[in-house]
Short mmCIF file of C-alpha atoms in Angstrom, two decimals:
data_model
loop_
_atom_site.label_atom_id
_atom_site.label_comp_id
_atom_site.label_asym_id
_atom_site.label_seq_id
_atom_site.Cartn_x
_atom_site.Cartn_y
_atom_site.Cartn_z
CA UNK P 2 98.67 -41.79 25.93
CA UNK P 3 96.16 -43.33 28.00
CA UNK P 4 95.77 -43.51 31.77
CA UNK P 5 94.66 -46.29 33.13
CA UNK P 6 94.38 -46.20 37.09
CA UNK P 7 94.80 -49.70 39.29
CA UNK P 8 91.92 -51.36 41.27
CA UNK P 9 91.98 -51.37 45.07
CA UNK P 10 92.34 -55.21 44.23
CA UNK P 11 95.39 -54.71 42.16
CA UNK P 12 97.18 -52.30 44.61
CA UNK P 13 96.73 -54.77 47.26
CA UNK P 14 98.18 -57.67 45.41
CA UNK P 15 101.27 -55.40 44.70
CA UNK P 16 101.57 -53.83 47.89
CA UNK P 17 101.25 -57.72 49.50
CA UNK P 18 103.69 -59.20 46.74
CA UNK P 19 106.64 -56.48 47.89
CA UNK P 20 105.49 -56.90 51.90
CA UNK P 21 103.84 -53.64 53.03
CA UNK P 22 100.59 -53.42 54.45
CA UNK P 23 99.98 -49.70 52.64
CA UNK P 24 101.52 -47.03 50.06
CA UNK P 25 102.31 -45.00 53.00
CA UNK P 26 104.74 -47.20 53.88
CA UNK P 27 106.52 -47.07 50.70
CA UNK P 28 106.84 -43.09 51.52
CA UNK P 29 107.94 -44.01 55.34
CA UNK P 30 111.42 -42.25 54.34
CA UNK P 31 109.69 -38.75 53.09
CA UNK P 32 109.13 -36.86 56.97
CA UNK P 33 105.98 -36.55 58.04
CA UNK P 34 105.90 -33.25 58.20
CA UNK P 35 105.53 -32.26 54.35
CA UNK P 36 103.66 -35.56 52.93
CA UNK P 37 100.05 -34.27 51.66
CA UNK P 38 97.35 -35.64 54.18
CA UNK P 39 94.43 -35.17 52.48
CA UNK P 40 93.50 -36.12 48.76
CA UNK P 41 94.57 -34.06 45.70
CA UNK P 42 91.80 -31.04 45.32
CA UNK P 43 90.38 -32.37 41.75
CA UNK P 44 87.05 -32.13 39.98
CA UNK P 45 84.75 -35.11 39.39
CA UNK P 46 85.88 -37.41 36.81
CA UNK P 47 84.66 -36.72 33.08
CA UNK P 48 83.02 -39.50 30.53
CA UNK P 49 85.58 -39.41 27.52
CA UNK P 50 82.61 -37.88 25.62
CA UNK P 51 82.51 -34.51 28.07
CA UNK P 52 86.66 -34.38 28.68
CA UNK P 53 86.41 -33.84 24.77
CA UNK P 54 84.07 -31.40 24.54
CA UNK P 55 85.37 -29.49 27.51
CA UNK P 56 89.00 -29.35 25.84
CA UNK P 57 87.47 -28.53 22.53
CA UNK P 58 86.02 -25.62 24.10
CA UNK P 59 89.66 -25.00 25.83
CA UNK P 60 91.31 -25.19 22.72
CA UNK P 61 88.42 -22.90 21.21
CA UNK P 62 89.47 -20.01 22.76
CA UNK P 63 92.61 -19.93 20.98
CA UNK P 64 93.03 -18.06 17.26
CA UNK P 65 95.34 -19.15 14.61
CA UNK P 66 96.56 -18.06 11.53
CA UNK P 67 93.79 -19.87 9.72
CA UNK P 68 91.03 -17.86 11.28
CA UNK P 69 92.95 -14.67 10.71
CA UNK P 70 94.86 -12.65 7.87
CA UNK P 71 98.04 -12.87 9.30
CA UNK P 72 100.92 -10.37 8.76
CA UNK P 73 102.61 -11.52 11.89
CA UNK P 74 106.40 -12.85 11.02
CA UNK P 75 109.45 -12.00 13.26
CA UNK P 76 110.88 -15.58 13.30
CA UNK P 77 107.31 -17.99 12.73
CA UNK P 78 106.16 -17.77 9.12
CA UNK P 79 102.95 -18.39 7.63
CA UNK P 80 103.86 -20.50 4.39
CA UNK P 81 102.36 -22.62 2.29
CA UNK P 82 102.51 -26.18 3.19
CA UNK P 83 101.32 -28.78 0.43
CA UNK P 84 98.94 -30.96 1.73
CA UNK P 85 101.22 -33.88 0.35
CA UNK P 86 104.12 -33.06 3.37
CA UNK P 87 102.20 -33.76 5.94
CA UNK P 88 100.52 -37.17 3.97
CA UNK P 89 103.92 -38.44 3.28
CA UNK P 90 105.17 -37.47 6.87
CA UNK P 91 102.33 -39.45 8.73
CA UNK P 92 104.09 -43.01 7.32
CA UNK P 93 104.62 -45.15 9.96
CA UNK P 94 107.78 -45.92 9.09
CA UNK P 95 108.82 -42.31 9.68
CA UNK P 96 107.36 -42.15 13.18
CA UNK P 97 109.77 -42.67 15.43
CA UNK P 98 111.84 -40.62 17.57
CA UNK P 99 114.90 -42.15 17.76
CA UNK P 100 118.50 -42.38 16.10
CA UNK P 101 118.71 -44.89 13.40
CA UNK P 102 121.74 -46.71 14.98
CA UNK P 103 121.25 -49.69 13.08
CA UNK P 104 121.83 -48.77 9.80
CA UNK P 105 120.50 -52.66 8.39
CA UNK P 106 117.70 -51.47 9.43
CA UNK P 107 117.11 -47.91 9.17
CA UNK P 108 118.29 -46.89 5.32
CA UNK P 109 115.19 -45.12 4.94
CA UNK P 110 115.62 -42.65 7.42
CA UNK P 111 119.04 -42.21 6.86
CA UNK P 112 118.58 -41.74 3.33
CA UNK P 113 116.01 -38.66 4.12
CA UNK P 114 118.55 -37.38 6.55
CA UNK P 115 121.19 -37.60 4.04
CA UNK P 116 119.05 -35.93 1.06
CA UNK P 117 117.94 -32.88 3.89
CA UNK P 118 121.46 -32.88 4.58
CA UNK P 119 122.11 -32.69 0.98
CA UNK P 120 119.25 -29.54 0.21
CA UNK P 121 120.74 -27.28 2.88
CA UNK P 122 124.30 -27.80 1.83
CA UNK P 123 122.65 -26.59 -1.93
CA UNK P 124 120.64 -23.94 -0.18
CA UNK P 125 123.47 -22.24 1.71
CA UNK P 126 126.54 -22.71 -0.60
CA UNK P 127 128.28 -24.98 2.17
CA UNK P 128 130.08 -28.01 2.14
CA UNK P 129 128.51 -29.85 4.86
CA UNK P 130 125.17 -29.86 7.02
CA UNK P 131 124.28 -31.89 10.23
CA UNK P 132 120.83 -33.95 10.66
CA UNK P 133 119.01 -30.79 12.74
CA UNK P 134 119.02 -29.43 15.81
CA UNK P 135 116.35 -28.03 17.97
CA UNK P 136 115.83 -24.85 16.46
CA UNK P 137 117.39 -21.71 14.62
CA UNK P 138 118.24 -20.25 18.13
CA UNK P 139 119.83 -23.21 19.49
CA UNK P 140 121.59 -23.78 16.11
CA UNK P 141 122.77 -19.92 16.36
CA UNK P 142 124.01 -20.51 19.72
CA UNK P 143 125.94 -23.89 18.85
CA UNK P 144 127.74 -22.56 16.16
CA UNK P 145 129.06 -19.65 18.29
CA UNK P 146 130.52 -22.80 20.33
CA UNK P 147 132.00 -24.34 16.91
CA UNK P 148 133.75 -20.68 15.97
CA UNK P 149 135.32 -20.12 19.50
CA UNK P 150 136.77 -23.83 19.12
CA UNK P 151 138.17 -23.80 16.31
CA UNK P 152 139.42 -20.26 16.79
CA UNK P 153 140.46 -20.47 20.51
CA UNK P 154 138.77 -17.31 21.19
CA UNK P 155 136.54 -15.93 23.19
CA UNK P 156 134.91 -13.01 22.03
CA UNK P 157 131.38 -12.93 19.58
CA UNK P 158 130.97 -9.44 17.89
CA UNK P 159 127.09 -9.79 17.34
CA UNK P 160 124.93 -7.68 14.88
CA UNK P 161 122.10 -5.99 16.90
CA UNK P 162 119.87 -6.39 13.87
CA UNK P 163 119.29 -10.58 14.72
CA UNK P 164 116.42 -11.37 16.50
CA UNK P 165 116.93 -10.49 19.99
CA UNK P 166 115.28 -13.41 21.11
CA UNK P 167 118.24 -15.54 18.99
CA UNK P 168 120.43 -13.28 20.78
CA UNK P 169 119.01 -14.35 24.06
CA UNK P 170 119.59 -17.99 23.78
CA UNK P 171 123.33 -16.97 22.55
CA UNK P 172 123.80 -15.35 26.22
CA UNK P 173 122.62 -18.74 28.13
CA UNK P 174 124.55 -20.39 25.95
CA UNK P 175 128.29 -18.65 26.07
CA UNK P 176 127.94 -17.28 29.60
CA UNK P 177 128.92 -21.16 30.87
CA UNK P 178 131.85 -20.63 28.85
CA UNK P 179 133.10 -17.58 29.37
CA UNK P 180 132.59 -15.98 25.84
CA UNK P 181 131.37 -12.52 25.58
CA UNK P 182 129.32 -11.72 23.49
CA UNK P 183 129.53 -7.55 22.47
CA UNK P 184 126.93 -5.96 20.50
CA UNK P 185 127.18 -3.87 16.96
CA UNK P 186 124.93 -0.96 16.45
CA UNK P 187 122.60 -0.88 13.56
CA UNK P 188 122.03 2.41 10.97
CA UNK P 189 119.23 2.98 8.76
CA UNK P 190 117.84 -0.52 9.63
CA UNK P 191 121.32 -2.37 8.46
CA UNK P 192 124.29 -3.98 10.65
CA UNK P 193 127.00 -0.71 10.74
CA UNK P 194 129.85 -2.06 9.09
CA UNK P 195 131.92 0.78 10.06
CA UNK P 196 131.56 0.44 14.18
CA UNK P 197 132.15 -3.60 13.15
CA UNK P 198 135.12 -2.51 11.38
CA UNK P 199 136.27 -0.83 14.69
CA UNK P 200 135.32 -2.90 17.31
CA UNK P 201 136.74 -6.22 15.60
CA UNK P 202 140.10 -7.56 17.26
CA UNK P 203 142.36 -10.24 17.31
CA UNK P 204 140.55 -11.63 20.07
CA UNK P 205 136.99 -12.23 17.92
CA UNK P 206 136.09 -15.79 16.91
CA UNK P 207 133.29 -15.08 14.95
CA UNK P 208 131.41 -12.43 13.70
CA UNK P 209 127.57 -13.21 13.62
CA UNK P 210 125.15 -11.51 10.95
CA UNK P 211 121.34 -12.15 10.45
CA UNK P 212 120.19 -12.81 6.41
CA UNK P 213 118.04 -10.79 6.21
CA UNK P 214 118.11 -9.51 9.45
CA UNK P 215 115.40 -8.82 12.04
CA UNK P 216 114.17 -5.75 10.09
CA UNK P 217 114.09 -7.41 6.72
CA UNK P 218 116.51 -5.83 5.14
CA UNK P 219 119.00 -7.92 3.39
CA UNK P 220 122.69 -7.19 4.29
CA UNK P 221 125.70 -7.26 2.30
CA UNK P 222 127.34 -10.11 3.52
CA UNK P 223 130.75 -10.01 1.15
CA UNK P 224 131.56 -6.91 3.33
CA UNK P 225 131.29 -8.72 6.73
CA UNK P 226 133.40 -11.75 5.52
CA UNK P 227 135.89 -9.46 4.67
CA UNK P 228 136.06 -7.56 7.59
CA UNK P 229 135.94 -10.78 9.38
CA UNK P 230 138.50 -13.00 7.68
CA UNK P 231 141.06 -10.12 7.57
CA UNK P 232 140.83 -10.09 11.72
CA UNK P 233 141.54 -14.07 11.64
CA UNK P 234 137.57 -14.12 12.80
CA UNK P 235 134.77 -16.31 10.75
CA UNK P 236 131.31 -15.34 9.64
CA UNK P 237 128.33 -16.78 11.06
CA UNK P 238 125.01 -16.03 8.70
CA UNK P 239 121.41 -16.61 10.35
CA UNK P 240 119.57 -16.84 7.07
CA UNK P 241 115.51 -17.41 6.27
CA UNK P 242 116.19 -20.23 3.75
CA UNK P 243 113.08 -19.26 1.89
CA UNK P 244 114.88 -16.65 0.72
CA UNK P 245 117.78 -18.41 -0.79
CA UNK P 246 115.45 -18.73 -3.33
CA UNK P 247 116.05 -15.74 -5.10
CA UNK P 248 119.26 -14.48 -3.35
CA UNK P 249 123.00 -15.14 -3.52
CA UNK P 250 123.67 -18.17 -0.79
CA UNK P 251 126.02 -17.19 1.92
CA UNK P 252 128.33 -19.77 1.15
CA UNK P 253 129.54 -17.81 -2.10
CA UNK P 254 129.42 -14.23 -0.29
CA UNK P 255 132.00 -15.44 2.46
CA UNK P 256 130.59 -17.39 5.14
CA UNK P 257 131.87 -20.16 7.01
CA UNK P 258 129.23 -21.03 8.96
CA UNK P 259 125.24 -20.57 8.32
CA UNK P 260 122.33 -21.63 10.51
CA UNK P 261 118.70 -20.78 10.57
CA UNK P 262 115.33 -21.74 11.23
CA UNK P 263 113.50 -24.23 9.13
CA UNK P 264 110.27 -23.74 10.16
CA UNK P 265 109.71 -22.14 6.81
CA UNK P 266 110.15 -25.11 4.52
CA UNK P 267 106.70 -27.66 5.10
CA UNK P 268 105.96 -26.84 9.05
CA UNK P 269 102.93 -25.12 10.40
CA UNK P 270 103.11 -22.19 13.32
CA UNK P 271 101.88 -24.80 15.56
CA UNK P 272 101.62 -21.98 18.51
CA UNK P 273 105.47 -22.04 18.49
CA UNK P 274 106.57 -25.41 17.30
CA UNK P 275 108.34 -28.26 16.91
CA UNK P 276 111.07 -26.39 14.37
CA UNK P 277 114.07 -27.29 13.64
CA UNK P 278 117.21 -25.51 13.60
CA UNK P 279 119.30 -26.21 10.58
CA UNK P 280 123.37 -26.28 10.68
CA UNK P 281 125.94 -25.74 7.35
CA UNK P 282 129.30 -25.10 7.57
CA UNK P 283 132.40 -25.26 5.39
CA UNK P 284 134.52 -28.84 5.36
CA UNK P 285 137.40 -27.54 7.29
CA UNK P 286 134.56 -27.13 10.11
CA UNK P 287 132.62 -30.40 9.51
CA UNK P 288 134.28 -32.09 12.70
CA UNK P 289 133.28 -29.31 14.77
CA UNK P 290 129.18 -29.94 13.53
CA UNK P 291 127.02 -30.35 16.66
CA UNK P 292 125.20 -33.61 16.06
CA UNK P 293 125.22 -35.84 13.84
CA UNK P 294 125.91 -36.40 9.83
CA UNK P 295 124.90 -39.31 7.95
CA UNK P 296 127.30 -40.44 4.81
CA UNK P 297 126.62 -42.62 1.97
CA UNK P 298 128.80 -45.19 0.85
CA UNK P 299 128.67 -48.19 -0.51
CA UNK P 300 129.17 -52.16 0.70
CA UNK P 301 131.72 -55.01 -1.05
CA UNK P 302 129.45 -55.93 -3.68
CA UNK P 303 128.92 -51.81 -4.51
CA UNK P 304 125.17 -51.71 -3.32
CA UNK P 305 124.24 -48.04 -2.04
CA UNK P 306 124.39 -47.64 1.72
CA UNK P 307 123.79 -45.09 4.35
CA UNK P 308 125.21 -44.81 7.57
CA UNK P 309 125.87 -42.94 10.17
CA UNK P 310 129.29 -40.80 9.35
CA UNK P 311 130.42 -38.57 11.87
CA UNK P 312 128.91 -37.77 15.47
CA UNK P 313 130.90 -34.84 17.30
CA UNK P 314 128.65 -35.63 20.71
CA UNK P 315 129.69 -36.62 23.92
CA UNK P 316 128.15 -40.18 23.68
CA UNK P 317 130.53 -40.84 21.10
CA UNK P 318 134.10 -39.16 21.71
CA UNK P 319 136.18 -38.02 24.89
CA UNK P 320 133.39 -35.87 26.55
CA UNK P 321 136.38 -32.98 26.90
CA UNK P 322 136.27 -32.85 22.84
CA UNK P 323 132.68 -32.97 22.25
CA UNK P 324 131.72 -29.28 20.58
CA UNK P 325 128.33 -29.89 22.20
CA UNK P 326 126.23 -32.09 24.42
CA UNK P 327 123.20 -31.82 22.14
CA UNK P 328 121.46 -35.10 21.91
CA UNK P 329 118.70 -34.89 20.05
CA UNK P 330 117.92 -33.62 16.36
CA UNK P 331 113.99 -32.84 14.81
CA UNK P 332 114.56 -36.07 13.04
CA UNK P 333 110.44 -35.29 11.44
CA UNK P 334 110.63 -31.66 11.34
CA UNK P 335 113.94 -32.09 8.89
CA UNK P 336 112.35 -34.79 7.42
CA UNK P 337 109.13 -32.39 6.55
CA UNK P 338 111.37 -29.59 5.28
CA UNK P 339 112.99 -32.23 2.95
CA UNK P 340 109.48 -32.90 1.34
CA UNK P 341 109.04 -29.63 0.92
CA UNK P 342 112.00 -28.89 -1.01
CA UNK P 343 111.47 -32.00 -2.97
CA UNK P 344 108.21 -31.03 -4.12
CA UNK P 345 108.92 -27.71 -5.08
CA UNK P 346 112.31 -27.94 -6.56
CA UNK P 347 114.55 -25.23 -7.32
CA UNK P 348 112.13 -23.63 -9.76
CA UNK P 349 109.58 -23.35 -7.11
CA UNK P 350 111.75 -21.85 -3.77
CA UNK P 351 112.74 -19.22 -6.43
CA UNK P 352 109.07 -18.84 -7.47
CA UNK P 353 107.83 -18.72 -3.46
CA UNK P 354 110.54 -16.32 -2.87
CA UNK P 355 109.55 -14.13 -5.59
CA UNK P 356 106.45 -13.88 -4.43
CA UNK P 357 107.26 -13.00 -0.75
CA UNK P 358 109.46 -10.14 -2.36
CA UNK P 359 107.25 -8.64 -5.08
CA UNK P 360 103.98 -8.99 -2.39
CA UNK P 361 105.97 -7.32 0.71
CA UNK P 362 107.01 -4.53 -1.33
CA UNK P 363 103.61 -3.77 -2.65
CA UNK P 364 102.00 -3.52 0.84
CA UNK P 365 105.01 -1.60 2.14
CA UNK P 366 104.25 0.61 -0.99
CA UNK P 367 100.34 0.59 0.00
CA UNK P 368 100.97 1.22 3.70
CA UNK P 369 103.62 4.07 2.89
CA UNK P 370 100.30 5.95 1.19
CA UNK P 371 98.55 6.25 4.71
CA UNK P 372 98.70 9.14 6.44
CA UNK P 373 101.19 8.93 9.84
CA UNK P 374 102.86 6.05 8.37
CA UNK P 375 106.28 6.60 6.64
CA UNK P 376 108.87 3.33 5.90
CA UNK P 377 111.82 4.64 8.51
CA UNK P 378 114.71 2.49 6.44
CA UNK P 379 115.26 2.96 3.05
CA UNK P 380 117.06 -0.15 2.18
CA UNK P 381 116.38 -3.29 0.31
CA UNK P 382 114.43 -5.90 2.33
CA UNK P 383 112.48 -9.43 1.48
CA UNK P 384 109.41 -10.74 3.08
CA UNK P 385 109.38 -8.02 6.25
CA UNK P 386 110.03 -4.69 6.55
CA UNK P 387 109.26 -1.32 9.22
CA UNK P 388 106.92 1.16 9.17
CA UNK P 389 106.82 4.20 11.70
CA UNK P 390 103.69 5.12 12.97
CA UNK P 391 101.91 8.28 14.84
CA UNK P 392 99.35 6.44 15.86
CA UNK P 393 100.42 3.47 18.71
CA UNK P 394 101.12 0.52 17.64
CA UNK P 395 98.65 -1.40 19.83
CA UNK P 396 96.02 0.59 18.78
CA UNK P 397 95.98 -0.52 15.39
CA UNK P 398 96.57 -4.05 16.02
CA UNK P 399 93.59 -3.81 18.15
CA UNK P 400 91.74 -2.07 15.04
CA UNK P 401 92.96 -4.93 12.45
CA UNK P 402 92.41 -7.49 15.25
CA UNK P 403 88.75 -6.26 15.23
CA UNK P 404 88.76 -6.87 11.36
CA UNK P 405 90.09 -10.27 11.43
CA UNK P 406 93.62 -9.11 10.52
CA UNK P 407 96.77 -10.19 13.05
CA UNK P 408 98.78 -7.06 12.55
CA UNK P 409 102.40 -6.77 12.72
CA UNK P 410 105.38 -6.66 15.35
CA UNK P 411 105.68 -3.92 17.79
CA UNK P 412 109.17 -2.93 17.86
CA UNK P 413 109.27 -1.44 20.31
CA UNK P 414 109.06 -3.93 22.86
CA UNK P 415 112.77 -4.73 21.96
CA UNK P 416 114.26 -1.61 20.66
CA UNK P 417 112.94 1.50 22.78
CA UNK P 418 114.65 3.57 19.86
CA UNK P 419 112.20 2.03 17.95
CA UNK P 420 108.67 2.67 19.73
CA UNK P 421 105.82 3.15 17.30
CA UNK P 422 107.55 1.13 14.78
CA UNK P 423 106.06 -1.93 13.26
CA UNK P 424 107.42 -4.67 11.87
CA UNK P 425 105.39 -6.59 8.62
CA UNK P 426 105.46 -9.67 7.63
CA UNK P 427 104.18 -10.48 3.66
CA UNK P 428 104.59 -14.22 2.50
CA UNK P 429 103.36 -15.97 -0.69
CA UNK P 430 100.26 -17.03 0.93
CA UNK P 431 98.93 -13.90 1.03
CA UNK P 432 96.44 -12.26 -1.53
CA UNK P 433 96.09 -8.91 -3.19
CA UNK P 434 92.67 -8.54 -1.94
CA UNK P 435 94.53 -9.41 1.50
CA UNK P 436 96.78 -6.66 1.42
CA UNK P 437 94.50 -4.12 0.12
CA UNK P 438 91.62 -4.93 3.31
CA UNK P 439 94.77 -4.52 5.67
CA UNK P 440 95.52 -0.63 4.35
CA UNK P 441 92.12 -0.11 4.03
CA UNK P 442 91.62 -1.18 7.90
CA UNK P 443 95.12 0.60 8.99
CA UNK P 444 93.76 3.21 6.99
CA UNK P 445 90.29 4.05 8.92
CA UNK P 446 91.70 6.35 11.17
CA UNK P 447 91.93 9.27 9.08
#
């Protein structure tokens, strides 16, 4: 957006049009006593020319993925985007912000919203999805609101194994409402099924699992539903859609509610985002769907229509029944992940997710070979897994940092249980030669 300041001449015309002799007086009602009497302490102005160079040089002093190996994950993924997403995304008629109200109008935006909607119904085994929502935390913490509506309870037995930083945004979110939210222990780097089999009481709305969970490892999820359902709770899966490629959807395990972040289908890291959160749920919970959901249908002479079907906001019904006050979905990000799963097709997710598998478990194989590094949990995992260290974590980030290598997750910023413990992140993008450099580099200790 571009600044343009007024001339002296032009603030005197307005100040003589609205009868004040200076902009002071338009601040007469602000006490003297903390108005700023001398001018703001900026630097000389800049030609456009130098402002750009100066915040290229800013910007410089940042590193991305694409200057370094990266086998950061923990919630951001480095995937591979074809160059086609973000050509179709830049259309013009696909950049704007707002709600297609009028649907006369706006059938080509609802139509995307309705095909995304469409994919992550496929991808998760549910009946019905909403347009977005901000991201997989937010849509995490929203449908811990839908479960305690439609179970009148208050009470969220939460797997320790989601991200804690999910489990964060949870907290803001329930404390306004008086939900608890009580914490399951994990064992051998998977949710404990028997201390959720003991803690779970009539007074649990929802029990809330990650797929795979923090750690990687991919838990059983027909277990939880049926520890769940047989309290009168529901099951709430967090799952990496990327890897509903190549494993069961939580829709047939047992779920009745699955969110997650999309950041993985067609969007950069971008330093954090714009992601979007995506939202699935079973029909008899489609009412309860924060947002919005677009329908198709069709008009008296049977031409194809799209329109806007069901919006459980405030805006829109009694503000006491609203399951949410959220506004606002990533209308572009969704749109993104939609191109993504368009281009790729069924065949392709399975063939990414393959990848991420059969690549993660041949550096965790590789890594396992070093000496001081042993893999702590012996379980099944896709895309990241753990290693335990004897040498600090930080020191060997620093090493591979040196080498052009962003290293992995150190665990134990979030788990003291689990200092010198790394967590790894393998996706498709990433070569053999890759993972060979980053054990050879881990490796130069000993």
């Amino acid at each position: 957006m571009h600044y343009l300041p007024h001339t002296p001449e032009q603030v005197d015309a307005m100040l003589k049009s609205i009868g004040v002799q200076s902009t002071d007086e338009l601040f007469r009602d602000i006490p003297e006593s903390i108005r700023l009497k001398q001018p703001l302490s900026l630097p000389q102005g800049l030609s456009e020319n130098a402002a750009w160079r100066n915040l290229q040089e800013l910007a410089g002093k940042n590193k991305h993925a694409g200057q370094y190996i990266c086998f950061l994950g923990a919630g951001a993924y480095e995937h591979y985007q074809p160059r086609a997403v973000s050509h179709l995304l830049s259309r013009s008629e696909f950049y704007t912000a707002y709600t297609p109200y009028q649907p006369e109008i706006s059938q080509g935006t609802l139509q995307a919203i309705f095909e995304y909607q469409t994919m992550i119904c496929e991808l998760t085994g549910m009946d019905a999805a909403n347009a977005s929502v901000y991201d997989g935390a937010t849509a995490l913490a929203e449908a811990s609101l839908m479960a305690a509506e439609a179970t009148r309870r208050n009470q969220m037995l939460v797997s320790s194994a989601i991200h804690p930083e999910y489990r964060a945004t949870m907290e803001t979110y329930l404390h306004g409402r008086g939900i608890s939210l009580e914490l399951t222990p994990y064992w051998g780097g998977l949710t404990c099924q028997d201390a959720l089999g003991k803690k779970i009481n009539k007074e649990v709305a929802a029990v809330v699992i990650q797929y795979p969970n923090f750690f990687g490892s991919i838990e059983n999820l027909q277990q939880f539903a049926e520890i769940a359902h047989a309290a009168g709770a529901l099951l709430i899966v967090c799952a990496d859609p990327v890897s509903l490629g190549v494993l069961e959807s939580p829709g047939k395990l047992g779920a009745d509610i699955v969110v997650g972040e999309g950041q993985s289908l067609g969007l950069p890291l971008s330093f954090g985002g714009p992601y979007l959160g995506f939202m699935a749920a079973k029909e008899k919970y489609m009412r309860r769907l924060p947002g919005r959901i677009v329908g198709k249908t069709v008009d008296r002479l049977g031409r194809e229509g799209f329109v806007l079907t069901l919006q459980a906001r405030e805006q829109h019904i009694r503000r006491e029944k609203a399951s949410s006050n959220i506004c606002s979905n990533q209308a572009l990000c969704a749109l993104s992940a939609t191109l993504y799963l368009s281009l790729l097709g069924p065949g392709g997710l399975e063939q990414v997710g393959n990848q991420c598998l059969q690549k993660s478990h041949y550096a965790k194989t590789l890594l396992s070979k070093i000496e001081g590094v042993t893999i702590p949990f012996q379980v099944p995992t896709f895309k990241e897994f753990v290693v335990k260290t004897e040498e600090s974590p930080e020191s060997i980030n620093r090493r591979l940092w040196e080498a052009g290598i962003l290293g992995g997750l150190d665990l134990g910023r979030y788990y003291p249980e689990l200092t010198n413990h790394i967590l790894l992140c393998v996706t498709e993008v990433r070569t053999k030669e890759e993972i060979d450099k980053l054990a050879r580099v881990w490796g130069d200790n000993v």
